Short mmCIF file of C-alpha atoms in Angstrom, two decimals:
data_model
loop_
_atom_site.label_atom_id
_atom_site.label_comp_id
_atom_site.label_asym_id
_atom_site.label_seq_id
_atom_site.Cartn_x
_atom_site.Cartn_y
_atom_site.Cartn_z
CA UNK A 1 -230.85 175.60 135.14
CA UNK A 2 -232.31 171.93 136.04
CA UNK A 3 -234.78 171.75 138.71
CA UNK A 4 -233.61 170.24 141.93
CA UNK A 5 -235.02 166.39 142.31
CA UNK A 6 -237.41 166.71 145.13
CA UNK A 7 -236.36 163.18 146.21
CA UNK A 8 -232.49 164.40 147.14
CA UNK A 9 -234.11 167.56 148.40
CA UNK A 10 -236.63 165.90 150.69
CA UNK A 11 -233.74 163.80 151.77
CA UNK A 12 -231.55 166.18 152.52
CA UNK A 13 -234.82 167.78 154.35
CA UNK A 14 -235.24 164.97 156.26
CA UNK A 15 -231.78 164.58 157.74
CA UNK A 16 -231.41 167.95 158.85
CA UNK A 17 -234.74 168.09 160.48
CA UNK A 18 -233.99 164.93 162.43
CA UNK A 19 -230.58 166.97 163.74
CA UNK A 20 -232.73 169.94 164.98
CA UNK A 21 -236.07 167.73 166.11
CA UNK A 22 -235.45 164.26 166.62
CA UNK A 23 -237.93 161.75 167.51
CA UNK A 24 -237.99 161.11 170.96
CA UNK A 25 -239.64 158.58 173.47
CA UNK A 26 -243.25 157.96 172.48
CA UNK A 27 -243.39 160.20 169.78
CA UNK A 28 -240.17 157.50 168.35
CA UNK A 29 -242.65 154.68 169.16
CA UNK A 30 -245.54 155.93 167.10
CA UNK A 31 -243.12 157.14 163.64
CA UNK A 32 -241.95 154.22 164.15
CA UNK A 33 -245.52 152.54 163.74
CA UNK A 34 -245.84 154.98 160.93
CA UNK A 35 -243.26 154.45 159.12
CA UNK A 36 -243.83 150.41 158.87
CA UNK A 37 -247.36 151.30 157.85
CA UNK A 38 -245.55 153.11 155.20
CA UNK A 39 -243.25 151.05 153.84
CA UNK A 40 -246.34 148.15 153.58
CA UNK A 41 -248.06 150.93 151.70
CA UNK A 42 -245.06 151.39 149.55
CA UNK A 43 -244.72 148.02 148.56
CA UNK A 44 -248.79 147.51 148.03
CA UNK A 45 -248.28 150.18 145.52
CA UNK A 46 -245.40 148.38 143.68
CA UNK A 47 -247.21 145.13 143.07
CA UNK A 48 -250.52 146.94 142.06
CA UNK A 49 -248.23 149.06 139.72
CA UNK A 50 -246.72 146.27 138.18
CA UNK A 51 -249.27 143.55 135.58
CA UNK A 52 -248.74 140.29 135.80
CA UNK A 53 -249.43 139.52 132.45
CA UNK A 54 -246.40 142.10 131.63
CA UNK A 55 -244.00 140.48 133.88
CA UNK A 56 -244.43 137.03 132.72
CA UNK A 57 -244.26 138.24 128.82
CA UNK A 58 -241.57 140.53 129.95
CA UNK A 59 -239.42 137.16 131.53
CA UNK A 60 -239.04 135.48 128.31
CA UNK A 61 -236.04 137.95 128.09
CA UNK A 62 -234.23 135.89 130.49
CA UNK A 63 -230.66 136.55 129.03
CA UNK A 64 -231.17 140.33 129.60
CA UNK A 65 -232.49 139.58 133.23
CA UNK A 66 -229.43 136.97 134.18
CA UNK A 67 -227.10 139.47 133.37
CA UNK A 68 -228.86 142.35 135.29
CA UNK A 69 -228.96 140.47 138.04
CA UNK A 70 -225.48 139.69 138.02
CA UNK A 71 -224.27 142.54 138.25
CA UNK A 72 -226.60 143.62 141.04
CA UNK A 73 -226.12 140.49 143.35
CA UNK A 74 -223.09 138.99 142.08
CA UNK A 75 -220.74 141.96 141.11
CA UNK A 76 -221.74 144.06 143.19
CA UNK A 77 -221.54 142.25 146.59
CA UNK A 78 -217.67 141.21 145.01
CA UNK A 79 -216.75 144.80 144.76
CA UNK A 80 -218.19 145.33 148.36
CA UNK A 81 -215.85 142.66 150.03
CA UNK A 82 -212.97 143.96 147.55
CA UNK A 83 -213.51 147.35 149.41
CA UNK A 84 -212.67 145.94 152.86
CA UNK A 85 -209.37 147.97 152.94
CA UNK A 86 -211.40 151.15 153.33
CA UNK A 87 -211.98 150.37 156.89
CA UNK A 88 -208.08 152.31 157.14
CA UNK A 89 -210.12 155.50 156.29
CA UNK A 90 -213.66 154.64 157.44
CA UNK A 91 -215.69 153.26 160.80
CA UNK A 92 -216.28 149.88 160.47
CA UNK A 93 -219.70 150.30 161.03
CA UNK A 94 -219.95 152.74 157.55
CA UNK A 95 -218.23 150.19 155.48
CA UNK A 96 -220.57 147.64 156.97
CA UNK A 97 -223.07 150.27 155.32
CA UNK A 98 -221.20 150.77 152.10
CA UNK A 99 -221.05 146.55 151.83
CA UNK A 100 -225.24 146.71 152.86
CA UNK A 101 -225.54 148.85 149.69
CA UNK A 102 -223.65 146.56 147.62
CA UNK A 103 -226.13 143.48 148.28
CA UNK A 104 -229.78 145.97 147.92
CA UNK A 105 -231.85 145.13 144.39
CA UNK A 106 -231.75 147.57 141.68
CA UNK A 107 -234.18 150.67 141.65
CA UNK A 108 -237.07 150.71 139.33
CA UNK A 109 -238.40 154.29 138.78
CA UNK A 110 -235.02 155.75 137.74
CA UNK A 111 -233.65 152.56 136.18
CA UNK A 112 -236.70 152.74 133.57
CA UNK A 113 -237.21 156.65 133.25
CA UNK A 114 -233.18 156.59 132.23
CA UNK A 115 -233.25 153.80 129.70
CA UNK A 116 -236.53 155.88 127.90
CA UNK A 117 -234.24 158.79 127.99
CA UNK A 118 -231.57 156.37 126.31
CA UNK A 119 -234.31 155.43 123.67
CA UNK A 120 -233.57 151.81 125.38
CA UNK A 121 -235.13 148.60 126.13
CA UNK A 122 -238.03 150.04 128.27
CA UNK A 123 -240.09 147.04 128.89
CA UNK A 124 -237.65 145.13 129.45
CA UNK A 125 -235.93 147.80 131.95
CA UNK A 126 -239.21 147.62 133.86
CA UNK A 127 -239.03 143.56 134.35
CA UNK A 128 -235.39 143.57 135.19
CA UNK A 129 -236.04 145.82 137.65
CA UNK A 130 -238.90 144.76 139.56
CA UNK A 131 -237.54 141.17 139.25
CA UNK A 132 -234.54 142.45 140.97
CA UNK A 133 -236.64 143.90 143.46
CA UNK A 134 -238.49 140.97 143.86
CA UNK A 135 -235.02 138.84 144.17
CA UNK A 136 -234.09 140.75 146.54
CA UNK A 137 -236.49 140.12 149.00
CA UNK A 138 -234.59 136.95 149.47
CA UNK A 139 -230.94 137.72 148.13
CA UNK A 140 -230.33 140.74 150.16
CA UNK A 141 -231.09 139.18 153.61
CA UNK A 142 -229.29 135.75 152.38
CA UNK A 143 -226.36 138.08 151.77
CA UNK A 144 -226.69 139.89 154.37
CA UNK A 145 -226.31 137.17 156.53
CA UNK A 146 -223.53 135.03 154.80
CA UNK A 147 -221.45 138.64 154.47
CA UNK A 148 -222.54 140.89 157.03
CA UNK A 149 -223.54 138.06 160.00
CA UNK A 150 -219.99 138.36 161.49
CA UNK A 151 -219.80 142.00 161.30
CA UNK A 152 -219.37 143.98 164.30
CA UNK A 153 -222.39 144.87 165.64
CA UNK A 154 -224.34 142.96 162.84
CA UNK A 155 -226.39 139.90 164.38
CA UNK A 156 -229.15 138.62 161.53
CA UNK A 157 -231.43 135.20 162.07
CA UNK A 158 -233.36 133.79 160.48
CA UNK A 159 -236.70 135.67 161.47
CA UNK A 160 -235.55 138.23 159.54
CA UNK A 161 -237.46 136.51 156.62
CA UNK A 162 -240.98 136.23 158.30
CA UNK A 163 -240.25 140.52 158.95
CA UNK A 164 -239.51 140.96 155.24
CA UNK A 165 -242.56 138.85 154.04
CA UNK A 166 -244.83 140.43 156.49
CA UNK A 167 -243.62 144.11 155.90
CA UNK A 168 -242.59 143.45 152.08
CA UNK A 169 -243.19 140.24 150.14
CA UNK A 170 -247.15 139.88 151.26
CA UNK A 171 -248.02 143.73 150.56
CA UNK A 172 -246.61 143.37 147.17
CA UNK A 173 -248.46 140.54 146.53
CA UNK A 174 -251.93 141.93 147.56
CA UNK A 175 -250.89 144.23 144.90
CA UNK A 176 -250.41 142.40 142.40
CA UNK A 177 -253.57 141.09 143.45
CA UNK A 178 -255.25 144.58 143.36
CA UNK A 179 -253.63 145.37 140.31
CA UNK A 180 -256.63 144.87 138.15
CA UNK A 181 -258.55 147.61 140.08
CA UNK A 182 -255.68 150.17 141.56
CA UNK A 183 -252.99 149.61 138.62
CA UNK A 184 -254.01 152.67 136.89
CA UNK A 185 -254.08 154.60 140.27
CA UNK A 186 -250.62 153.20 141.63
CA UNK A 187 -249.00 154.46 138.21
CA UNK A 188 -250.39 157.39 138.57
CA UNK A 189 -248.27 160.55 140.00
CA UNK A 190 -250.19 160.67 142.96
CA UNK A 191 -248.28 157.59 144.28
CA UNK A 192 -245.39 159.24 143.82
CA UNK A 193 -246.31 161.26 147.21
CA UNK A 194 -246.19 157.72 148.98
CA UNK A 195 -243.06 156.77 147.17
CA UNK A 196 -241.05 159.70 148.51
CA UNK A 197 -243.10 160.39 151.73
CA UNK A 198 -242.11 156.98 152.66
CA UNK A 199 -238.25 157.30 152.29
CA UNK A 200 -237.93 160.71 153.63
CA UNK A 201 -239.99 159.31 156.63
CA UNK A 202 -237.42 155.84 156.66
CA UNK A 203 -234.74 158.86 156.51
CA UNK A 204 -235.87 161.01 159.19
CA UNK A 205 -236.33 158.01 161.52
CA UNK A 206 -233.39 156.62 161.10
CA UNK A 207 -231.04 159.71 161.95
CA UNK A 208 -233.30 160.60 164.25
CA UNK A 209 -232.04 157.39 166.51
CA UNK A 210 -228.51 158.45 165.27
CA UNK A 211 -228.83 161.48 166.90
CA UNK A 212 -230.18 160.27 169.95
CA UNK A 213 -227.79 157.81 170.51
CA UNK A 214 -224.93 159.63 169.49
CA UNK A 215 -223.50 157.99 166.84
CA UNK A 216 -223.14 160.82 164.65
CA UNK A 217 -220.29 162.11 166.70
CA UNK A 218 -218.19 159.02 164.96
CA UNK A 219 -218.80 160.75 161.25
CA UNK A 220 -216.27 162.48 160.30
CA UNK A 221 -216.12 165.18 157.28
CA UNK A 222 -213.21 163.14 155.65
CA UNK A 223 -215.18 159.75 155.59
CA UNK A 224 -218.55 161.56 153.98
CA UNK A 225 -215.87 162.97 151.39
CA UNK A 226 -214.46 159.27 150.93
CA UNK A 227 -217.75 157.92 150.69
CA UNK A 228 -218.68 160.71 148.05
CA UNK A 229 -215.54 160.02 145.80
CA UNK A 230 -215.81 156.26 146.14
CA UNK A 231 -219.47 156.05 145.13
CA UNK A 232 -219.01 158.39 142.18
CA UNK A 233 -216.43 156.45 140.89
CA UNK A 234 -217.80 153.00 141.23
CA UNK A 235 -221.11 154.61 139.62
CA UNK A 236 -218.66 155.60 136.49
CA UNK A 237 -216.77 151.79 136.29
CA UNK A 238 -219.97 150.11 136.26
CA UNK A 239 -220.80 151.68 134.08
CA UNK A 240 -218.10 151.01 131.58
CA UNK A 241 -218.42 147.61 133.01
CA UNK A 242 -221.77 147.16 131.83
CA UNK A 243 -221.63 148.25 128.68
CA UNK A 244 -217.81 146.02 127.76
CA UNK A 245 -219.57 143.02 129.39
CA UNK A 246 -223.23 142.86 127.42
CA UNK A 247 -221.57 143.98 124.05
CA UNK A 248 -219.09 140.88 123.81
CA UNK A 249 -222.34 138.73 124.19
CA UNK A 250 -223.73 140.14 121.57
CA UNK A 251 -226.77 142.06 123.04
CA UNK A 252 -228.17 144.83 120.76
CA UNK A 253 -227.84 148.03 121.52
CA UNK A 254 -231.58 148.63 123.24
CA UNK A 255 -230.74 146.21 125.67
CA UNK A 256 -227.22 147.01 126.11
CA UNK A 257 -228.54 150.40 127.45
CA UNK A 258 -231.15 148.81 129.96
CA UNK A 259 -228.36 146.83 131.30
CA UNK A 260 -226.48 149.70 131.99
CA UNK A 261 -229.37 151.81 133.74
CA UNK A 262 -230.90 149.04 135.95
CA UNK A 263 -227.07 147.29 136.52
CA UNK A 264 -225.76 150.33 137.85
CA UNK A 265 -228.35 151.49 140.18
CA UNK A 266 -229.42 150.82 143.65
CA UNK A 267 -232.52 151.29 145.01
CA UNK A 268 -232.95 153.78 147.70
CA UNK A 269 -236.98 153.31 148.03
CA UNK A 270 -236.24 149.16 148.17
CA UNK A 271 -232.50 149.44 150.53
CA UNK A 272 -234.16 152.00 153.44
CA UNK A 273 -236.97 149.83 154.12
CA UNK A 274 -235.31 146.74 154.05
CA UNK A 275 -232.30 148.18 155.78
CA UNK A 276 -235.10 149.12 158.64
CA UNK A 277 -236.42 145.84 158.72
CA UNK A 278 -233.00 143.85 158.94
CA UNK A 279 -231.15 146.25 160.87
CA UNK A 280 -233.14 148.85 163.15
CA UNK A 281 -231.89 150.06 165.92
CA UNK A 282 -229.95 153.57 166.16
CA UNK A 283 -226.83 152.08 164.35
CA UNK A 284 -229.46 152.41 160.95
CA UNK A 285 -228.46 156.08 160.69
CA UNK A 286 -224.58 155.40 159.73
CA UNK A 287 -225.28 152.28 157.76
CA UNK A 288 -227.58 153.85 155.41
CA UNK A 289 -225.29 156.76 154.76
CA UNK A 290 -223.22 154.87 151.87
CA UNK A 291 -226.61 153.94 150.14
CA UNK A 292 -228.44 157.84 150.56
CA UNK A 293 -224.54 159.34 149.06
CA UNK A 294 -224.43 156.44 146.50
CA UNK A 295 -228.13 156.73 145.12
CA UNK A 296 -227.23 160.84 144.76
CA UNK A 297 -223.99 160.04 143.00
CA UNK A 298 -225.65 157.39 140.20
CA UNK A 299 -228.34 160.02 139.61
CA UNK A 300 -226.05 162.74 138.97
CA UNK A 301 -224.01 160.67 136.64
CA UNK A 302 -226.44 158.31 134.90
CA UNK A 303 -228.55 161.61 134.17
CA UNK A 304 -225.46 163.23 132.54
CA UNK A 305 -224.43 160.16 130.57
CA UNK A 306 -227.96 159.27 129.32
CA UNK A 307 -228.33 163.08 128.39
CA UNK A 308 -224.78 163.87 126.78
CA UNK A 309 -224.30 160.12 124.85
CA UNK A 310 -225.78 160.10 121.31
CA UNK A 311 -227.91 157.27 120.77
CA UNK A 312 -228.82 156.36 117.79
#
């Protein structure tokens, strides 16, 4: 029997504690503190991880990386707007949550460990990825506040950039700066403590103020089922998507596989913090529910595809 991922399980963790013991008053205030110190450590980690020398060699690629990124900030965010008509069977404020996960960067750790499984384009896999993550620093917000700006209960400014560079974009660059010194620690498995620690903290914190504030009386069984179904089945088109798409432009088969694993992913670790930083506030617990149920489903399904296809 395959081992539970500790990730889903810490999540899962996380949620239920915040139901039983939510953060309250000034013990709130201080997570809170914690949990930006966090994600800033989170992010450090990702740019020391990452070598610069890699990433530029890796960008010569660029046909493999214009298509990734299509998918993740161009498809995507189509398919998000397409799925307006949900809001006859869910809140408005958890398809504003389901369209937030449409317009987050692709993930990196599972992106890359699925195309090595795939016997894939690994290198490139790892630029793709942490380009999209690096995109995304600026195309999510953009998006976020050409799509989502109107959206009830959705205000976004500008200054929403100088939070993202503070809390995001400047600790991954004083990684990439520490990279020659800390790049063999950040890839180590230690970090992965950090990596997890930091979402299940972004998780608890986040339902916590759901709790408190009540929200989670408005989440019904029959829209987490919806939610469930939908993301499982957008998880399986895309993936048929971006595999018709790549081989009519002739991409060989190693790259054809890392365009499926980092074009039909979205990054938890990346969407929770940035979703913290944009959003905030106690409405954060419902519109990060369509990103925590999506992230399970494309797990679940990329594993089994990657693990039942023959390569060759």
């Amino acid at each position: 029997m395959k081992k539970l991922d500790p990730l889903l399980v810490g999540i899962v963790v996380a949620a239920a504690l915040a139901f039983v013991v939510s953060a309250r008053g000034a013990f709130a205030d201080g997570f809170d503190i914690a949990v930006k110190l966090g994600i800033a450590l989170l992010f450090f980690l990702y740019g020391a991880r990452l070598s610069t020398q890699e990433a530029l060699r890796g960008l010569t690629n660029w046909r493999l990386h214009v298509v990734i990124l299509a998918f993740t900030f161009v498809a995507y965010p189509l398919i998000g707007l397409l799925a307006r008509p949900t809001t006859a069977l869910l809140d408005d404020g958890l398809y504003q949550g389901l369209l937030f996960m449409t317009l987050v960067p692709s993930t990196v750790q599972s992106s890359v460990a699925l195309t090595g499984i795939a016997r894939g384009n690994v290198s490139g896999a790892v630029v793709a990825a942490s380009v999209s993550s690096l995109v995304g620093v600026v195309a999510t917000p953009l998006l976020v506040m050409w799509l989502m700006g109107a959206g009830d209960g959705v205000h976004i400014d500008a200054s929403v950039f100088t939070d993202i560079s503070l809390q995001l974009l400047l600790p991954f660059l004083l990684g990439q700066v520490a990279h020659r010194w800390l790049g063999e620690l950040a890839k180590s498995k230690a970090t992965k403590i950090v990596d997890r620690g930091s979402i299940w903290m972004v998780v608890y914190a986040a339902f916590s103020k759901g709790v408190v504030s009540g929200v989670w009386s408005n989440v019904s069984v029959g829209e987490i089922a919806f939610l469930t179904v939908f993301s499982a089945a957008l998880v399986v088109a895309m993936l048929w998507l971006t595999r018709v798409v790549p081989t009519a432009l002739r991409f060989p088969r190693e790259d054809i596989t890392a365009i499926q694993m980092c074009g039909t992913q979205k990054s938890l670790a990346t969407g929770l913090p940035m979703a913290t930083v944009i959003f905030g506030g106690a409405s954060l617990g419902v519109l990060i529910i369509p990103l925590m149920i999506y992230h399970m489903a494309q797990l679940i399904i990329c594993s089994a595809y990657v693990s039942r296809k023959s390569f060759t």
